[in-house]
Short mmCIF file of C-alpha atoms in Angstrom, two decimals:
data_model
loop_
_atom_site.label_atom_id
_atom_site.label_comp_id
_atom_site.label_asym_id
_atom_site.label_seq_id
_atom_site.Cartn_x
_atom_site.Cartn_y
_atom_site.Cartn_z
CA MET A 1 0.00 0.00 0.00
CA SER A 2 1.27 3.49 -0.73
CA SER A 3 0.10 7.04 -0.21
CA ASN A 4 -1.15 7.25 -3.80
CA TYR A 5 -4.82 6.69 -3.09
CA ALA A 6 -7.83 8.85 -2.32
CA SER A 7 -8.16 8.71 1.46
CA PHE A 8 -11.64 8.89 2.94
CA ARG A 9 -10.18 11.29 5.51
CA HIS A 10 -10.26 14.19 3.03
CA ALA A 11 -13.00 12.93 0.72
CA ARG A 12 -15.29 15.63 -0.66
CA PRO A 13 -19.07 15.15 -0.84
CA MET A 14 -19.11 13.55 -4.28
CA GLN A 15 -16.24 11.20 -3.40
CA LEU A 16 -17.92 10.33 -0.12
CA ALA A 17 -21.18 9.53 -1.89
CA GLN A 18 -19.41 7.08 -4.20
CA ALA A 19 -17.51 5.50 -1.30
CA LEU A 20 -20.62 5.12 0.86
CA GLN A 21 -22.42 3.42 -2.02
CA ASP A 22 -19.41 1.18 -2.64
CA ALA A 23 -19.18 0.22 1.04
CA ARG A 24 -22.88 -0.65 1.22
CA ASP A 25 -22.70 -2.71 -1.99
CA TYR A 26 -19.78 -4.63 -0.49
CA THR A 27 -21.59 -5.18 2.81
CA LEU A 28 -24.67 -6.52 1.04
CA ALA A 29 -22.62 -8.73 -1.31
CA LEU A 30 -20.85 -10.36 1.63
CA PHE A 31 -24.12 -10.67 3.51
CA GLU A 32 -25.46 -12.72 0.57
CA ARG A 33 -22.75 -15.31 1.29
CA TYR A 34 -24.18 -15.78 4.77
CA ALA A 35 -27.76 -15.79 3.53
CA ALA A 36 -26.90 -18.45 0.93
CA ALA A 37 -25.64 -20.64 3.79
CA GLY A 38 -28.80 -20.01 5.83
CA LEU A 39 -26.89 -17.89 8.34
CA ASP A 40 -29.13 -14.86 7.99
CA VAL A 41 -31.13 -16.73 10.64
CA SER A 42 -29.27 -15.83 13.82
CA SER A 43 -30.11 -19.02 15.70
CA ARG A 44 -28.10 -21.00 13.13
CA VAL A 45 -24.94 -18.93 13.70
CA PRO A 46 -22.37 -20.38 16.13
CA GLN A 47 -22.27 -18.31 19.32
CA LEU A 48 -18.64 -17.21 19.30
CA ARG A 49 -17.22 -14.19 21.12
CA ILE A 50 -15.39 -13.15 17.96
CA VAL A 51 -18.39 -12.94 15.62
CA ASN A 52 -21.76 -11.24 15.39
CA PRO A 53 -24.86 -12.77 13.80
CA PRO A 54 -24.69 -11.47 10.19
CA LEU A 55 -28.27 -10.17 10.22
CA TRP A 56 -27.58 -8.17 13.38
CA GLU A 57 -24.36 -6.80 11.92
CA LEU A 58 -26.15 -5.73 8.74
CA GLY A 59 -28.77 -3.82 10.70
CA HIS A 60 -26.21 -2.33 13.08
CA THR A 61 -24.12 -0.94 10.21
CA ALA A 62 -27.10 0.91 8.70
CA TRP A 63 -28.32 1.98 12.15
CA PHE A 64 -24.92 3.54 12.92
CA ALA A 65 -25.10 5.70 9.78
CA GLU A 66 -28.68 6.67 10.58
CA TRP A 67 -27.71 7.56 14.18
CA PHE A 68 -24.87 9.95 13.35
CA ILE A 69 -26.07 11.35 10.02
CA LEU A 70 -29.86 11.29 9.75
CA ARG A 71 -30.60 11.52 13.46
CA GLU A 72 -27.78 14.05 13.98
CA ALA A 73 -26.62 12.50 17.25
CA ALA A 74 -24.10 14.64 19.10
CA SER A 75 -22.45 11.50 20.48
CA SER A 76 -23.01 7.78 20.94
CA HIS A 77 -24.79 8.35 24.25
CA PRO A 78 -28.27 6.74 23.99
CA ALA A 79 -30.00 10.07 24.67
CA ASP A 80 -28.03 12.12 22.13
CA ALA A 81 -29.99 11.55 18.91
CA LEU A 82 -32.30 14.36 17.83
CA TYR A 83 -34.74 12.18 15.88
CA HIS A 84 -36.33 8.74 15.99
CA SER A 85 -35.10 5.74 14.02
CA LEU A 86 -36.88 4.62 10.87
CA LEU A 87 -37.30 1.31 12.70
CA SER A 88 -39.79 1.09 15.55
CA ARG A 89 -37.20 -0.54 17.84
CA GLY A 90 -33.99 0.37 16.05
CA ASP A 91 -32.14 1.44 19.20
CA ASP A 92 -33.31 -1.61 21.14
CA TRP A 93 -31.94 -3.89 18.43
CA PHE A 94 -28.79 -2.28 17.07
CA ASP A 95 -27.15 0.05 19.59
CA SER A 96 -24.00 -1.93 20.40
CA ASN A 97 -23.56 0.05 23.63
CA THR A 98 -26.84 -1.17 25.09
CA VAL A 99 -27.30 -4.54 23.37
CA PRO A 100 -24.95 -7.09 25.00
CA HIS A 101 -23.06 -9.29 22.57
CA ARG A 102 -24.50 -12.55 23.90
CA SER A 103 -28.08 -11.28 23.44
CA ARG A 104 -27.69 -10.59 19.70
CA TRP A 105 -28.55 -14.19 18.82
CA THR A 106 -32.00 -14.05 20.45
CA LEU A 107 -33.30 -10.62 19.41
CA ASP A 108 -36.64 -10.52 17.60
CA LEU A 109 -35.14 -8.79 14.56
CA PRO A 110 -37.04 -7.76 11.43
CA SER A 111 -36.87 -10.18 8.51
CA THR A 112 -33.91 -10.28 6.14
CA GLY A 113 -35.94 -8.51 3.46
CA ALA A 114 -37.10 -5.79 5.85
CA LEU A 115 -33.53 -5.09 7.02
CA LYS A 116 -32.27 -4.90 3.44
CA THR A 117 -35.03 -2.37 2.73
CA TYR A 118 -33.92 -0.42 5.81
CA CYS A 119 -30.32 -0.44 4.54
CA HIS A 120 -31.38 0.95 1.17
CA GLU A 121 -33.65 3.57 2.71
CA VAL A 122 -30.99 4.81 5.11
CA LEU A 123 -28.40 5.06 2.36
CA ASP A 124 -30.78 6.87 0.01
CA ARG A 125 -31.53 9.46 2.69
CA VAL A 126 -27.86 9.76 3.64
CA LEU A 127 -26.85 10.42 0.04
CA ASP A 128 -29.66 12.93 -0.40
CA LYS A 129 -28.58 14.82 2.71
CA LEU A 130 -24.91 14.61 1.70
CA SER A 131 -25.69 16.23 -1.67
CA ARG A 132 -26.58 19.44 0.18
CA GLU A 133 -23.58 19.52 2.52
CA PRO A 134 -20.71 22.00 2.15
CA ASN A 135 -17.17 20.70 1.58
CA ASP A 136 -16.34 21.29 5.22
CA ASP A 137 -14.62 18.97 7.71
CA LEU A 138 -17.16 19.59 10.44
CA ALA A 139 -20.16 19.00 8.17
CA LEU A 140 -18.62 15.90 6.61
CA TYR A 141 -17.38 14.36 9.87
CA PRO A 142 -20.42 12.08 10.47
CA TYR A 143 -20.32 10.82 6.87
CA ARG A 144 -16.62 9.99 7.08
CA LEU A 145 -17.22 8.33 10.46
CA ALA A 146 -20.06 6.19 9.09
CA LEU A 147 -17.94 5.21 6.08
CA ALA A 148 -15.00 4.19 8.29
CA HIS A 149 -17.36 2.21 10.51
CA GLU A 150 -18.85 0.34 7.54
CA ASP A 151 -15.41 -0.34 6.05
CA MET A 152 -14.28 -1.86 9.36
CA HIS A 153 -17.40 -4.01 9.55
CA GLY A 154 -16.88 -5.01 5.92
CA GLU A 155 -13.48 -6.43 6.81
CA ALA A 156 -15.02 -8.16 9.85
CA TYR A 157 -17.67 -9.67 7.55
CA LEU A 158 -14.87 -11.14 5.44
CA TYR A 159 -12.80 -12.63 8.25
CA THR A 160 -15.99 -14.04 9.77
CA LEU A 161 -16.53 -15.93 6.50
CA GLN A 162 -13.10 -17.44 7.13
CA THR A 163 -13.94 -18.19 10.78
CA LEU A 164 -17.15 -19.99 9.81
CA GLY A 165 -15.56 -21.85 6.91
CA LEU A 166 -17.67 -20.23 4.21
CA GLU A 167 -16.57 -19.60 0.66
CA ALA A 168 -15.76 -16.02 -0.31
CA PRO A 169 -16.08 -15.00 -3.96
CA PRO A 170 -12.58 -14.09 -5.26
CA GLN A 171 -13.80 -10.71 -6.53
CA LEU A 172 -14.82 -9.79 -2.99
CA THR A 173 -11.65 -10.81 -1.14
CA HIS A 174 -8.98 -8.81 -3.05
CA ASP A 175 -6.74 -11.64 -1.82
CA GLU A 176 -3.94 -11.90 -4.35
CA GLN A 177 -0.86 -14.02 -3.74
CA VAL A 178 1.95 -11.83 -2.42
CA LEU A 179 5.40 -13.40 -2.25
CA PHE A 180 8.32 -12.14 -0.18
CA ARG A 181 12.05 -12.69 -0.22
CA PRO A 182 13.42 -11.89 3.24
CA SER A 183 15.52 -8.73 3.47
CA GLU A 184 16.17 -5.95 5.96
CA ILE A 185 16.23 -2.16 5.97
CA ALA A 186 18.34 -0.09 8.37
CA PHE A 187 16.80 3.26 9.32
CA PRO A 188 18.86 6.05 10.92
CA GLY A 189 16.09 7.07 13.33
CA GLY A 190 15.31 10.60 14.40
CA LEU A 191 12.34 12.65 15.49
CA LEU A 192 8.89 11.49 14.43
CA GLU A 193 5.62 13.31 14.96
CA LEU A 194 3.58 10.40 16.30
CA GLY A 195 -0.13 10.84 15.83
CA SER A 196 -2.21 13.06 13.57
CA ALA A 197 -2.77 16.78 13.51
CA GLY A 198 -4.37 19.13 11.03
CA ASP A 199 -7.51 18.94 8.97
CA GLY A 200 -9.56 16.08 7.60
CA PHE A 201 -10.91 13.12 9.56
CA VAL A 202 -8.82 11.95 12.53
CA PHE A 203 -9.67 9.09 14.88
CA ASP A 204 -9.66 10.11 18.53
CA ASN A 205 -6.82 7.74 19.45
CA GLU A 206 -4.59 9.37 16.80
CA ARG A 207 -5.05 12.88 18.14
CA GLY A 208 -2.47 14.49 20.38
CA ALA A 209 0.35 14.50 17.82
CA HIS A 210 3.63 14.65 19.72
CA PRO A 211 7.34 14.33 18.95
CA ARG A 212 8.90 10.93 19.59
CA TYR A 213 12.59 10.17 19.20
CA VAL A 214 13.15 6.92 17.34
CA ALA A 215 16.59 5.36 17.83
CA PRO A 216 18.33 3.78 14.80
CA PHE A 217 16.76 0.40 14.02
CA THR A 218 16.76 -2.42 11.49
CA ILE A 219 13.45 -3.88 10.34
CA ASP A 220 12.29 -6.55 7.91
CA ALA A 221 11.38 -5.17 4.51
CA GLY A 222 8.43 -7.56 4.33
CA LEU A 223 6.36 -9.81 6.52
CA VAL A 224 7.49 -13.11 8.02
CA THR A 225 6.62 -15.86 5.53
CA ASN A 226 4.95 -19.21 5.96
CA ALA A 227 8.29 -20.92 5.26
CA GLN A 228 10.05 -18.93 7.98
CA TYR A 229 7.27 -19.61 10.44
CA ALA A 230 7.23 -23.31 9.51
CA ASP A 231 10.90 -23.47 10.56
CA PHE A 232 9.87 -22.20 13.98
CA VAL A 233 7.13 -24.84 14.20
CA ALA A 234 9.48 -27.60 13.04
CA ASP A 235 12.04 -26.57 15.66
CA GLY A 236 9.50 -27.22 18.42
CA GLY A 237 8.52 -23.59 18.78
CA TYR A 238 5.11 -24.41 20.25
CA ASP A 239 6.60 -26.92 22.69
CA ASN A 240 9.46 -24.84 24.06
CA ARG A 241 8.04 -22.53 26.72
CA GLN A 242 11.21 -20.40 26.87
CA PHE A 243 9.94 -18.59 23.76
CA TRP A 244 6.54 -17.78 25.24
CA SER A 245 5.53 -15.01 27.62
CA PRO A 246 3.60 -16.05 30.75
CA ALA A 247 0.37 -14.85 29.12
CA GLY A 248 1.33 -16.63 25.90
CA SER A 249 2.03 -19.85 27.77
CA ALA A 250 -1.34 -19.65 29.49
CA TRP A 251 -3.06 -19.14 26.13
CA LEU A 252 -1.13 -22.04 24.63
CA MET A 253 -2.19 -24.37 27.44
CA ARG A 254 -5.85 -23.47 26.91
CA GLN A 255 -5.62 -23.98 23.15
CA GLU A 256 -3.31 -27.01 22.98
CA ARG A 257 -2.05 -25.42 19.76
CA SER A 258 1.00 -26.80 17.92
CA ALA A 259 0.81 -24.65 14.76
CA PRO A 260 -1.06 -21.56 13.56
CA ARG A 261 -4.81 -21.57 13.30
CA TYR A 262 -5.96 -23.26 10.07
CA TRP A 263 -2.65 -25.12 9.47
CA GLN A 264 -2.97 -28.86 8.89
CA ARG A 265 -0.12 -31.34 8.48
CA ASP A 266 -0.27 -33.40 5.27
CA GLY A 267 2.68 -35.76 5.24
CA ALA A 268 5.83 -33.68 4.82
CA GLN A 269 4.02 -30.49 3.93
CA TRP A 270 1.55 -28.09 5.49
CA ARG A 271 -1.85 -27.25 4.12
CA THR A 272 -4.20 -24.50 5.24
CA VAL A 273 -7.92 -23.84 5.19
CA ARG A 274 -8.79 -20.62 3.39
CA PHE A 275 -12.45 -19.63 3.17
CA GLY A 276 -13.51 -23.22 3.64
CA GLN A 277 -11.12 -24.65 1.04
CA LEU A 278 -8.09 -26.80 1.90
CA GLN A 279 -5.00 -25.73 -0.05
CA THR A 280 -1.25 -26.16 0.00
CA LEU A 281 0.51 -23.57 2.12
CA ALA A 282 2.60 -21.25 -0.06
CA GLY A 283 5.99 -20.90 1.60
CA ALA A 284 6.76 -17.41 0.30
CA GLU A 285 3.41 -15.93 1.34
CA PRO A 286 3.16 -13.96 4.61
CA VAL A 287 1.99 -16.10 7.51
CA ARG A 288 -1.52 -15.04 8.51
CA HIS A 289 -3.94 -15.58 11.39
CA ILE A 290 -1.17 -15.16 13.94
CA ASN A 291 -1.93 -13.70 17.35
CA LEU A 292 0.33 -11.50 19.48
CA TYR A 293 1.58 -14.40 21.60
CA GLU A 294 2.61 -16.36 18.50
CA ALA A 295 4.28 -13.29 17.01
CA GLN A 296 6.24 -12.72 20.23
CA ALA A 297 7.25 -16.39 20.45
CA TYR A 298 8.48 -16.44 16.86
CA CYS A 299 10.55 -13.33 17.54
CA ALA A 300 12.08 -14.87 20.68
CA TRP A 301 12.99 -18.02 18.74
CA ALA A 302 14.51 -15.98 15.90
CA GLY A 303 16.44 -13.66 18.22
CA ARG A 304 14.38 -10.74 16.96
CA ARG A 305 11.65 -8.48 18.31
CA LEU A 306 8.48 -6.73 17.19
CA ALA A 307 8.64 -3.08 16.14
CA THR A 308 7.15 -0.43 18.36
CA GLU A 309 4.34 1.46 16.72
CA ALA A 310 6.62 4.52 16.50
CA GLU A 311 9.24 2.49 14.62
CA TRP A 312 6.59 1.06 12.32
CA GLU A 313 5.16 4.52 11.56
CA TYR A 314 8.66 5.91 10.98
CA ALA A 315 9.41 3.12 8.49
CA ALA A 316 6.07 3.43 6.70
CA LEU A 317 6.42 7.20 6.30
CA ALA A 318 10.09 7.08 5.22
CA GLY A 319 9.16 6.25 1.65
CA HIS A 320 11.74 3.46 1.33
CA PRO A 321 10.82 1.53 -1.84
CA ALA A 322 11.54 -1.85 -0.24
CA PHE A 323 9.26 -1.34 2.77
CA ARG A 324 5.97 -2.91 1.73
CA TRP A 325 2.85 -2.89 3.84
CA GLY A 326 -0.86 -3.44 3.38
CA GLN A 327 -0.97 -7.22 2.90
CA LEU A 328 -1.79 -8.06 6.52
CA TRP A 329 -2.23 -6.14 9.76
CA GLU A 330 1.00 -6.24 11.74
CA TRP A 331 1.34 -6.80 15.45
CA THR A 332 3.54 -4.25 17.20
CA ALA A 333 5.28 -4.25 20.58
CA SER A 334 3.06 -1.39 21.78
CA PRO A 335 0.04 -1.77 24.06
CA PHE A 336 -2.95 0.31 22.95
CA GLU A 337 -2.70 3.44 25.09
CA PRO A 338 -3.95 7.01 24.71
CA TYR A 339 -1.72 9.71 23.30
CA PRO A 340 -1.18 12.79 25.52
CA GLY A 341 -4.33 14.81 26.09
CA PHE A 342 -6.70 12.13 24.80
CA VAL A 343 -10.36 13.15 24.58
CA ALA A 344 -13.00 10.73 23.34
CA ASP A 345 -14.76 11.68 20.13
CA ARG A 346 -18.49 11.52 19.31
CA TYR A 347 -18.22 7.74 19.01
CA ARG A 348 -17.23 7.61 22.67
CA GLU A 349 -16.71 3.84 22.91
CA TYR A 350 -14.41 3.53 19.90
CA SER A 351 -11.11 3.71 21.80
CA ALA A 352 -11.44 4.47 25.50
CA PRO A 353 -12.80 1.10 26.72
CA TRP A 354 -9.91 -0.80 25.11
CA PHE A 355 -6.87 1.07 26.38
CA THR A 356 -4.24 -1.19 28.04
CA THR A 357 -6.13 -4.45 27.40
CA HIS A 358 -5.56 -4.39 23.61
CA GLN A 359 -2.41 -4.31 21.49
CA VAL A 360 -1.69 -2.00 18.56
CA LEU A 361 -1.56 -3.38 15.04
CA ARG A 362 -0.37 -1.18 12.20
CA GLY A 363 -0.75 -1.18 8.44
CA ALA A 364 -3.73 -2.71 6.64
CA SER A 365 -4.71 -6.04 5.10
CA PHE A 366 -5.76 -7.25 1.67
CA ALA A 367 -9.34 -6.89 2.95
CA THR A 368 -8.93 -3.21 3.90
CA PRO A 369 -10.27 -0.74 1.30
CA SER A 370 -7.45 1.40 -0.07
CA ARG A 371 -9.37 4.56 0.92
CA PHE A 372 -9.05 3.46 4.56
CA GLY A 373 -5.33 2.73 4.66
CA SER A 374 -3.11 5.17 6.52
CA ALA A 375 0.36 4.98 8.07
CA LYS A 376 -1.17 6.83 11.04
CA PHE A 377 -4.06 4.44 11.69
CA ARG A 378 -3.91 2.50 14.97
CA ASN A 379 -5.77 -0.79 14.82
CA PHE A 380 -6.17 -2.64 18.11
CA PHE A 381 -7.23 -6.11 19.21
CA PRO A 382 -6.86 -8.37 22.25
CA PRO A 383 -3.57 -10.32 22.19
CA GLU A 384 -5.27 -13.69 21.66
CA ARG A 385 -7.18 -12.76 18.48
CA ASP A 386 -5.99 -14.90 15.58
CA ASP A 387 -9.12 -14.79 13.44
CA ILE A 388 -8.22 -11.40 11.96
CA PHE A 389 -6.00 -10.97 8.89
CA ALA A 390 -2.84 -10.35 10.90
CA GLY A 391 0.83 -11.31 10.55
CA LEU A 392 4.15 -9.92 11.70
CA ARG A 393 7.48 -8.44 10.71
CA THR A 394 10.52 -8.38 12.96
CA CYS A 395 13.24 -5.99 14.05
CA ALA A 396 16.84 -6.65 15.01
CA TRP A 397 17.90 -6.01 18.58
CA PRO A 398 20.35 -3.09 18.87
CA ARG A 399 23.98 -4.23 18.65
#
């Protein structure tokens, strides 16, 4: 991924309209994969902490746009919308702040057809309202927020297809084979302005731009490959506890894992399950579906370390032609913490509840729309999550 794309963060009304339509088309196309498997009926969906029932997620995505744009909510507080939902019980069904995750399987939701109609009606009204907005950051903020929210849910829709073993149409995955030859880049370090300042859309956890000194460091040009990771597995990496943190060891004991999620041994070679299909593992492809504990253990085995998010941002912004990112999200060594002076934005629960318990990932994945990618974006997940499209790259320890 490079900086040569139209970022949603500065999108003008006409660009936003096209992007919002594109995001909704993508959401609905992926939803059809669930519906074709009968999983638009929530009771048929496995109750996993890492997924939402697809029908609930479809309604929630449209509800979120309605809440911030059509209902002109000042924040995500349940009392902050100026107008009623188009749905009689929209807030009771789709407000993720008041609808516990475990209850989303048993809600008396409208039918699939009715929720699709709701999605179309909300988008039509959003686009009509957008057509009258000035090209102004304040006026366009809720539209950019709703677009970012739908793009994030679109990626979640795709990795949930993987989790549930459902086929994903190739034209919807953007998952092209990317091959790497291991190499390193040495950066001289220096001052970095960590975080975002200025105009356009900025996530609340990026605000508070501040100088950070980055010491000289050496980092992989690309991501750790399946072949490299297979060497770690073959060397007893999952059996040797010296490579694992205490938390990683505890996770490993609960999982009884001896290789990455979706890997299966087939004689002398490894195979992997990708969107429900068993295929030979490509050695030169980046290893995916790795959690933080596995990334840390690999680094310990290799005598390497993960980059801090400041180092990653420095490398991504340096413009070095060999530094490639955007294939998979990348675990960093940095816990998810607020920048100085943090203040929650209108979507109050986006960042604040997850500080210290989650870890920062940087970059983007093949499933991330190019308009969303940014070297400043801070993704964040719990350390044990391995269902997301995440991998790792390593750094050398200082000599």
